[in-house]
PDB file of C-alpha atoms in Angstrom:
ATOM      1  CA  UNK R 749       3.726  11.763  20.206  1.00 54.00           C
ATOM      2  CA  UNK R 750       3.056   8.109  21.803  1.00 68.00           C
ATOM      3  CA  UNK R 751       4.151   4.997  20.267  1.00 86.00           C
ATOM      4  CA  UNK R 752       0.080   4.216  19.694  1.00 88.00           C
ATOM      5  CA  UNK R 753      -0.237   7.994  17.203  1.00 90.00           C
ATOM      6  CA  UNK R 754       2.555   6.817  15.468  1.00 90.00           C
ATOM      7  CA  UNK R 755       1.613   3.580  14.130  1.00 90.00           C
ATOM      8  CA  UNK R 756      -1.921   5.003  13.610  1.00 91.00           C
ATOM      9  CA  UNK R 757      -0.465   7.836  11.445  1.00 93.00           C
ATOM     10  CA  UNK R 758       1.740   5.365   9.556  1.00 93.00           C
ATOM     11  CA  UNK R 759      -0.852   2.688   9.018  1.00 92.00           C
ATOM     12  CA  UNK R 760      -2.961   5.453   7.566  1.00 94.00           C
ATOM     13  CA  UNK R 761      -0.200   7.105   5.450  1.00 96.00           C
ATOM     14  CA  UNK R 762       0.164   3.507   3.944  1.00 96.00           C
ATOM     15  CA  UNK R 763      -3.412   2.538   3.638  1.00 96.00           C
ATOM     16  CA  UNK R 764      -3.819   5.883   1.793  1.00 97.00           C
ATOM     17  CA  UNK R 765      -1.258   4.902  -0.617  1.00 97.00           C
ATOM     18  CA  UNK R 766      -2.560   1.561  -0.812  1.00 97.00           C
ATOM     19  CA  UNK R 767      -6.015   2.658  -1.709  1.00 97.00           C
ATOM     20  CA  UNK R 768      -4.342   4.941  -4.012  1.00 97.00           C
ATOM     21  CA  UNK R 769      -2.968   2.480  -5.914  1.00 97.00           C
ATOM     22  CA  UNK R 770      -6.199  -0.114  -5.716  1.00 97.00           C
ATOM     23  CA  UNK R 771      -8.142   2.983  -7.314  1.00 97.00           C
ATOM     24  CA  UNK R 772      -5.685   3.404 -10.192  1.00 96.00           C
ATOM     25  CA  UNK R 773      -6.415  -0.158 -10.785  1.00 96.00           C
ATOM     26  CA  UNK R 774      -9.889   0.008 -10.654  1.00 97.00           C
ATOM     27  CA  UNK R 775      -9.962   2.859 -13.058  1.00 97.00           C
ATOM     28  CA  UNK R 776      -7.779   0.857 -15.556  1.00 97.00           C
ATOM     29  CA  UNK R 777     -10.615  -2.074 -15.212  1.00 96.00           C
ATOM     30  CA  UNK R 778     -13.331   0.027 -15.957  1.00 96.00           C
ATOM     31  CA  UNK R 779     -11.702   1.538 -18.641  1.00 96.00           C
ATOM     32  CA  UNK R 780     -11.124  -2.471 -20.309  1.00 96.00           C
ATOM     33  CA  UNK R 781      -7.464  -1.983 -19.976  1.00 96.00           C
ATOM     34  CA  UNK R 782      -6.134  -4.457 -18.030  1.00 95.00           C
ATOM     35  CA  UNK R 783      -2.871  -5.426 -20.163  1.00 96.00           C
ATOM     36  CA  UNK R 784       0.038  -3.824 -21.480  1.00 96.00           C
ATOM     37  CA  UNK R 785       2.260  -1.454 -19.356  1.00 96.00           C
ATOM     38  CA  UNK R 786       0.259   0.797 -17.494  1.00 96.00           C
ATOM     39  CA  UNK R 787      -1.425  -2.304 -16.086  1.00 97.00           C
ATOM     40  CA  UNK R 788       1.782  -4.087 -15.449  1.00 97.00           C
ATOM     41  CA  UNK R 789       2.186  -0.926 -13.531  1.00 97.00           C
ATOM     42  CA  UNK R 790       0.075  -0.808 -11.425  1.00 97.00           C
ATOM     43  CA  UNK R 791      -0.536  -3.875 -10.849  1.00 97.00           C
ATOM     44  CA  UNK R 792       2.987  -3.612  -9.334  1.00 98.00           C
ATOM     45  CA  UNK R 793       2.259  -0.614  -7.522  1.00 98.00           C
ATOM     46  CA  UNK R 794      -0.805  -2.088  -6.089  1.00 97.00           C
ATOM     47  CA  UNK R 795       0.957  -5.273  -4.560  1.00 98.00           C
ATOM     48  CA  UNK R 796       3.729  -3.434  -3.700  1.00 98.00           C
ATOM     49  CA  UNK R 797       1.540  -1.077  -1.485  1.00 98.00           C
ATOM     50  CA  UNK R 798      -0.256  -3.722   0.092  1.00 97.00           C
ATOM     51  CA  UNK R 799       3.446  -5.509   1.066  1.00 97.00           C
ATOM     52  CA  UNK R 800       4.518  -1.964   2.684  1.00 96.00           C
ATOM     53  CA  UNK R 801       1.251  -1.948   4.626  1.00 94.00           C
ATOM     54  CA  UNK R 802       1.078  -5.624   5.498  1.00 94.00           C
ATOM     55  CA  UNK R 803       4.715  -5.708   6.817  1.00 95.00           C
ATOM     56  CA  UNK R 804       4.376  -2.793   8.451  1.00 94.00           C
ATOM     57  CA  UNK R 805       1.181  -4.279  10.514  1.00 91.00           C
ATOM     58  CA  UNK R 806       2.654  -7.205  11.087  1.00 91.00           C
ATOM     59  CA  UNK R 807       5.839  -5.992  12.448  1.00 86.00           C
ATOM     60  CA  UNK R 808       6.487  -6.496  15.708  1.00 68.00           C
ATOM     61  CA  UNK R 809       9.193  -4.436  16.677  1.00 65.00           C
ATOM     62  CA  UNK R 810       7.253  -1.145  15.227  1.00 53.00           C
ATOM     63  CA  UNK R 811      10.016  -0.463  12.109  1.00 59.00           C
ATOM     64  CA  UNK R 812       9.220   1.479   9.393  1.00 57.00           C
ATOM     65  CA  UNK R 813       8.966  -1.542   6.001  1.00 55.00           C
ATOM     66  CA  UNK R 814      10.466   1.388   4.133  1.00 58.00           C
ATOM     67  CA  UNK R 815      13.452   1.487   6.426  1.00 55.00           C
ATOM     68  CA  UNK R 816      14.507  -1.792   5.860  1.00 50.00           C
ATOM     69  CA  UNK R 817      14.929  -2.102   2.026  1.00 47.00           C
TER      70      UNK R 817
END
């Protein structure tokens, strides 16, 4: 596989798991829950998501995010 698949299959991997989490939010909103700790979280979950995909997109030298913890 090129260089190009790869980052498209990670990016997508990550914005799954990113939208993932936004949707687990969004369920807790419309169910007026938004406090206590299943919204801690995912609140958590949600921002970490978004800090995997947003490294990962902004990394120049192609590394997985995951890799370097």
């Amino acid at each position: 596989m090129t260089s190009v698949d790869d980052f498209r299959i990670k990016s997508h991997a990550l914005l799954m798991d990113l939208d993932a989490a936004t949707a687990q939010m969004m369920q807790l909103v419309s169910a007026r829950s938004v406090s206590g700790p299943a919204w801690e979280e995912a609140v958590k979950r949600q921002h970490d998501a978004y800090v995997h995909w947003n490294t990962f997109i902004n990394n120049r030298d192609g590394a997985d995010p995951a890799d370097a913890s």
